């Protein structure tokens, strides 16, 4: 009896007369064991009889019969002839048939991108970017945003797949990958043109990089001021405000973003950009009072040169902080 075995979804599947183009078809012979044993004995006897003087061929130098090797003239083959397989036109194979036979598999939807690049941290005390050379990292960034886009950036959840030990990055910890909106970059370029009276000499991608660098630097300055302010609070003050550390990511083709610790929970804004207190229920919470005091402290500590605004975050952990200064144009000639 001759049958055909074709590849199936869960392994080989028995089919009769189902030749498929592009499928591997195996021909199997099912015979009684006694018939196979008798045939093999006959074949071996015929092979031995073909050897001159019925002497064994040995593989040893001594000519002993301990290593007997018989060299057959032809390998034994199945006596049944393979069936003729005719190709079926592609148009005659239905989608349902292919699905049943394992020809089509539903591929998983790719829900994340893998990015490679370098991360930088800004050192407040030395006023410079750390890690020379910068730390190489590999990121897995979800395609679905974890929250709606704000005025400047869209946040995506990310995870480090690989990071140099010297970077201090924890590969299994969840982070957030913040991408600048194109509208925010164009608005910045239009504002600079209005105040400086000339078009920016930088390309849009370079303007985006500069905006991300300044955002990281501003949040690092805010973190230092917040740390000094926390020391002034009473010892028994619970949930003292803290500003999380941001990192600058620089990838291929000029890609840049801000990476920082992911904050699960309810995201709240305590003070807006215009220093307007955001209402929360009836009255002020103790932490909201501390946020107002922090903004005032930054102004007093810097002798009126700057003030930190846009205080927001989850619980006592703050992020996306803005820093307003008394000078519009920086030392590098940019806003």
Tab-separated table of C-alpha atoms in Angstrom, residues 56-325:
chain	number	residue	atom	x	y	z
A	56	UNK	CA	35.249	-11.102	3.948
A	57	UNK	CA	36.712	-7.704	3.179
A	58	UNK	CA	38.482	-6.487	6.308
A	59	UNK	CA	39.303	-2.959	7.361
A	60	UNK	CA	42.262	-3.914	9.581
A	61	UNK	CA	45.933	-4.258	8.615
A	62	UNK	CA	46.232	-7.726	10.160
A	63	UNK	CA	43.646	-9.267	7.909
A	64	UNK	CA	41.553	-10.630	10.759
A	65	UNK	CA	37.858	-11.117	10.444
A	66	UNK	CA	36.987	-8.947	13.436
A	67	UNK	CA	36.067	-5.919	11.319
A	68	UNK	CA	33.971	-7.253	8.486
A	69	UNK	CA	32.705	-4.721	5.981
A	70	UNK	CA	30.466	-5.730	3.115
A	71	UNK	CA	30.311	-3.346	0.185
A	72	UNK	CA	26.942	-3.687	-1.546
A	73	UNK	CA	26.642	-2.927	-5.213
A	74	UNK	CA	23.378	-1.090	-4.711
A	75	UNK	CA	21.476	0.193	-1.689
A	76	UNK	CA	18.195	-1.615	-1.006
A	77	UNK	CA	15.220	0.307	-2.264
A	78	UNK	CA	11.518	0.041	-1.682
A	79	UNK	CA	10.035	-2.322	-4.245
A	80	UNK	CA	6.965	-0.163	-4.696
A	81	UNK	CA	7.241	2.552	-7.334
A	82	UNK	CA	6.638	6.163	-6.330
A	83	UNK	CA	3.351	7.586	-7.598
A	84	UNK	CA	3.350	10.199	-10.296
A	85	UNK	CA	2.594	13.609	-8.812
A	86	UNK	CA	0.902	16.165	-11.029
A	87	UNK	CA	1.098	19.852	-10.165
A	88	UNK	CA	-2.198	21.601	-9.475
A	89	UNK	CA	-2.547	25.194	-10.705
A	90	UNK	CA	-2.237	27.727	-7.931
A	91	UNK	CA	-5.673	29.151	-8.627
A	92	UNK	CA	-7.346	25.825	-7.789
A	93	UNK	CA	-6.062	25.707	-4.207
A	94	UNK	CA	-8.538	27.442	-1.955
A	95	UNK	CA	-7.569	29.541	1.043
A	96	UNK	CA	-9.528	27.244	3.352
A	97	UNK	CA	-7.572	24.207	2.120
A	98	UNK	CA	-4.242	25.933	2.711
A	99	UNK	CA	-5.260	26.984	6.215
A	100	UNK	CA	-6.306	23.432	7.102
A	101	UNK	CA	-3.069	21.978	5.761
A	102	UNK	CA	-0.808	24.453	7.509
A	103	UNK	CA	0.159	26.382	4.391
A	104	UNK	CA	-0.807	29.749	5.872
A	105	UNK	CA	-0.069	30.950	9.400
A	106	UNK	CA	-1.336	34.136	10.973
A	107	UNK	CA	1.722	36.219	11.840
A	108	UNK	CA	1.664	38.132	15.148
A	109	UNK	CA	1.198	41.889	14.833
A	110	UNK	CA	4.396	43.755	15.637
A	111	UNK	CA	3.435	46.077	18.471
A	112	UNK	CA	6.864	47.475	19.303
A	113	UNK	CA	9.973	48.862	17.634
A	114	UNK	CA	13.554	48.047	18.563
A	115	UNK	CA	15.848	51.076	18.540
A	116	UNK	CA	19.591	51.295	19.006
A	117	UNK	CA	21.529	54.376	20.005
A	118	UNK	CA	23.288	56.114	22.894
A	119	UNK	CA	22.061	57.791	26.040
A	120	UNK	CA	23.519	60.811	27.785
A	121	UNK	CA	23.017	62.192	31.279
A	122	UNK	CA	23.590	65.834	32.175
A	123	UNK	CA	25.745	66.395	35.267
A	124	UNK	CA	24.584	69.425	37.238
A	125	UNK	CA	27.742	70.017	39.282
A	126	UNK	CA	30.094	69.884	36.282
A	127	UNK	CA	27.560	71.415	33.873
A	128	UNK	CA	28.400	68.881	31.182
A	129	UNK	CA	27.110	65.720	29.555
A	130	UNK	CA	28.434	62.522	31.089
A	131	UNK	CA	29.714	59.257	29.634
A	132	UNK	CA	32.512	59.787	27.199
A	133	UNK	CA	31.992	57.831	25.046
A	134	UNK	CA	28.228	57.708	25.655
A	135	UNK	CA	26.576	54.477	26.764
A	136	UNK	CA	25.251	52.281	23.957
A	137	UNK	CA	21.739	50.936	24.498
A	138	UNK	CA	19.082	48.913	22.740
A	139	UNK	CA	15.449	49.803	23.395
A	140	UNK	CA	12.108	48.134	22.893
A	141	UNK	CA	9.558	50.918	22.419
A	142	UNK	CA	5.818	50.216	22.284
A	143	UNK	CA	3.977	51.684	19.321
A	144	UNK	CA	0.927	52.546	21.399
A	145	UNK	CA	1.282	55.686	23.505
A	146	UNK	CA	0.760	55.294	27.252
A	147	UNK	CA	-1.032	58.646	27.394
A	148	UNK	CA	-2.364	61.323	25.102
A	149	UNK	CA	0.159	63.679	23.599
A	150	UNK	CA	0.801	66.800	25.627
A	151	UNK	CA	1.749	70.180	24.287
A	152	UNK	CA	5.226	69.060	23.283
A	153	UNK	CA	5.714	65.280	23.440
A	154	UNK	CA	4.023	61.900	23.118
A	155	UNK	CA	5.044	59.280	25.724
A	156	UNK	CA	5.588	55.608	24.898
A	157	UNK	CA	6.466	52.819	27.287
A	158	UNK	CA	9.979	51.442	26.736
A	159	UNK	CA	12.319	48.817	28.107
A	160	UNK	CA	16.067	48.486	27.811
A	161	UNK	CA	17.011	45.255	26.034
A	162	UNK	CA	20.703	45.960	26.378
A	163	UNK	CA	22.685	48.621	28.217
A	164	UNK	CA	26.294	49.024	29.200
A	165	UNK	CA	26.862	48.372	32.926
A	166	UNK	CA	28.628	51.720	33.280
A	167	UNK	CA	25.435	53.571	32.370
A	168	UNK	CA	23.646	52.582	35.569
A	169	UNK	CA	20.546	51.709	33.547
A	170	UNK	CA	18.460	48.792	34.812
A	171	UNK	CA	17.424	46.646	31.809
A	172	UNK	CA	14.255	45.201	33.383
A	173	UNK	CA	12.875	48.458	34.737
A	174	UNK	CA	10.108	50.177	32.800
A	175	UNK	CA	10.853	53.551	31.252
A	176	UNK	CA	8.979	56.070	29.163
A	177	UNK	CA	10.217	57.236	25.756
A	178	UNK	CA	9.079	60.803	24.977
A	179	UNK	CA	9.009	61.927	21.363
A	180	UNK	CA	8.735	65.569	20.328
A	181	UNK	CA	5.734	66.501	18.236
A	182	UNK	CA	6.454	67.948	14.787
A	183	UNK	CA	4.063	70.784	15.577
A	184	UNK	CA	6.099	71.671	18.680
A	185	UNK	CA	9.325	71.832	16.667
A	186	UNK	CA	7.764	73.986	13.945
A	187	UNK	CA	6.266	76.285	16.563
A	188	UNK	CA	9.683	76.679	18.169
A	189	UNK	CA	11.263	77.526	14.807
A	190	UNK	CA	8.522	80.111	14.090
A	191	UNK	CA	8.969	81.673	17.541
A	192	UNK	CA	12.728	81.962	17.117
A	193	UNK	CA	12.228	83.590	13.728
A	194	UNK	CA	9.787	86.115	15.225
A	195	UNK	CA	12.089	87.112	18.091
A	196	UNK	CA	15.482	86.750	16.403
A	197	UNK	CA	14.377	88.193	13.078
A	198	UNK	CA	15.876	85.405	10.971
A	199	UNK	CA	15.268	81.822	9.991
A	200	UNK	CA	16.993	79.115	11.972
A	201	UNK	CA	20.173	77.807	10.380
A	202	UNK	CA	19.354	74.349	11.714
A	203	UNK	CA	17.310	71.637	10.096
A	204	UNK	CA	14.095	70.554	11.810
A	205	UNK	CA	15.715	67.395	13.193
A	206	UNK	CA	18.553	69.475	14.674
A	207	UNK	CA	16.084	71.873	16.291
A	208	UNK	CA	14.377	68.860	17.852
A	209	UNK	CA	17.682	67.627	19.244
A	210	UNK	CA	18.405	71.049	20.752
A	211	UNK	CA	14.941	71.173	22.344
A	212	UNK	CA	15.438	67.747	23.927
A	213	UNK	CA	18.871	68.705	25.262
A	214	UNK	CA	17.503	71.861	26.877
A	215	UNK	CA	14.553	69.950	28.339
A	216	UNK	CA	16.898	67.459	29.999
A	217	UNK	CA	19.108	70.252	31.341
A	218	UNK	CA	16.087	72.170	32.666
A	219	UNK	CA	14.749	69.126	34.524
A	220	UNK	CA	18.178	68.405	36.032
A	221	UNK	CA	18.341	71.999	37.313
A	222	UNK	CA	14.813	71.626	38.709
A	223	UNK	CA	15.840	68.371	40.416
A	224	UNK	CA	18.730	70.144	42.162
A	225	UNK	CA	16.503	72.990	43.352
A	226	UNK	CA	13.881	70.502	44.503
A	227	UNK	CA	16.503	68.609	46.510
A	228	UNK	CA	17.596	71.825	48.251
A	229	UNK	CA	13.971	72.735	48.915
A	230	UNK	CA	13.182	69.315	50.426
A	231	UNK	CA	15.884	69.885	53.021
A	232	UNK	CA	13.969	72.957	54.225
A	233	UNK	CA	10.757	71.021	54.826
A	234	UNK	CA	9.902	69.675	58.284
A	235	UNK	CA	11.265	66.223	59.072
A	236	UNK	CA	7.764	64.834	59.527
A	237	UNK	CA	6.591	66.146	56.132
A	238	UNK	CA	5.443	63.102	54.185
A	239	UNK	CA	6.015	62.607	50.456
A	240	UNK	CA	8.548	65.343	49.884
A	241	UNK	CA	8.637	66.397	46.210
A	242	UNK	CA	11.257	64.733	44.019
A	243	UNK	CA	12.120	65.292	40.361
A	244	UNK	CA	13.018	62.141	38.440
A	245	UNK	CA	16.230	61.960	36.398
A	246	UNK	CA	15.876	62.322	32.604
A	247	UNK	CA	18.225	60.940	29.946
A	248	UNK	CA	18.825	62.065	26.386
A	249	UNK	CA	18.547	59.355	23.718
A	250	UNK	CA	20.308	59.812	20.389
A	251	UNK	CA	19.640	57.196	17.730
A	252	UNK	CA	20.337	56.741	14.054
A	253	UNK	CA	19.297	59.258	11.384
A	254	UNK	CA	19.191	62.056	13.951
A	255	UNK	CA	16.474	60.454	16.086
A	256	UNK	CA	16.357	61.950	19.580
A	257	UNK	CA	14.053	61.564	22.551
A	258	UNK	CA	13.898	61.858	26.323
A	259	UNK	CA	13.941	58.712	28.428
A	260	UNK	CA	13.053	58.536	32.109
A	261	UNK	CA	11.518	56.281	34.710
A	262	UNK	CA	7.949	55.181	33.997
A	263	UNK	CA	5.530	56.466	36.645
A	264	UNK	CA	2.468	54.218	37.044
A	265	UNK	CA	-0.590	55.798	38.611
A	266	UNK	CA	-2.696	58.943	38.281
A	267	UNK	CA	-0.807	61.744	36.533
A	268	UNK	CA	-1.687	65.166	37.982
A	269	UNK	CA	-0.727	68.743	37.235
A	270	UNK	CA	-0.249	70.900	40.315
A	271	UNK	CA	0.906	74.166	38.718
A	272	UNK	CA	0.658	75.156	35.044
A	273	UNK	CA	3.091	77.055	32.844
A	274	UNK	CA	1.487	80.358	33.799
A	275	UNK	CA	1.862	79.596	37.517
A	276	UNK	CA	-1.888	79.050	37.823
A	277	UNK	CA	-2.762	76.554	40.508
A	278	UNK	CA	-4.707	73.616	39.116
A	279	UNK	CA	-7.879	73.004	41.194
A	280	UNK	CA	-8.293	69.650	42.878
A	281	UNK	CA	-11.512	69.063	44.776
A	282	UNK	CA	-12.279	71.301	47.727
A	283	UNK	CA	-9.343	73.230	49.065
A	284	UNK	CA	-5.611	72.667	48.662
A	285	UNK	CA	-3.779	69.455	49.427
A	286	UNK	CA	-0.616	69.530	51.507
A	287	UNK	CA	1.483	68.466	48.525
A	288	UNK	CA	-0.043	71.147	46.316
A	289	UNK	CA	0.970	73.712	48.897
A	290	UNK	CA	4.497	72.278	48.787
A	291	UNK	CA	4.530	72.589	44.964
A	292	UNK	CA	3.629	76.279	45.202
A	293	UNK	CA	6.323	76.780	47.812
A	294	UNK	CA	8.868	74.972	45.596
A	295	UNK	CA	8.210	77.359	42.698
A	296	UNK	CA	8.600	80.352	45.027
A	297	UNK	CA	11.802	78.868	46.504
A	298	UNK	CA	13.385	78.476	43.048
A	299	UNK	CA	12.747	82.164	42.309
A	300	UNK	CA	14.182	83.319	45.629
A	301	UNK	CA	17.180	80.976	45.528
A	302	UNK	CA	18.189	82.137	42.018
A	303	UNK	CA	17.688	85.799	42.980
A	304	UNK	CA	14.974	86.218	40.416
A	305	UNK	CA	16.925	84.735	37.506
A	306	UNK	CA	14.624	81.728	37.038
A	307	UNK	CA	11.523	79.988	38.305
A	308	UNK	CA	10.439	76.364	37.840
A	309	UNK	CA	6.892	75.911	36.538
A	310	UNK	CA	4.590	73.260	35.137
A	311	UNK	CA	4.877	71.079	38.224
A	312	UNK	CA	3.241	67.742	37.479
A	313	UNK	CA	3.689	64.036	37.991
A	314	UNK	CA	2.445	61.014	39.924
A	315	UNK	CA	2.243	61.454	43.664
A	316	UNK	CA	5.356	63.230	44.885
A	317	UNK	CA	7.415	62.291	41.801
A	318	UNK	CA	7.600	65.202	39.363
A	319	UNK	CA	8.502	65.275	35.678
A	320	UNK	CA	8.175	67.396	32.514
A	321	UNK	CA	9.089	70.507	34.487
A	322	UNK	CA	9.658	73.813	32.700
A	323	UNK	CA	12.178	76.452	33.729
A	324	UNK	CA	11.495	80.106	32.906
A	325	UNK	CA	14.396	82.571	32.962
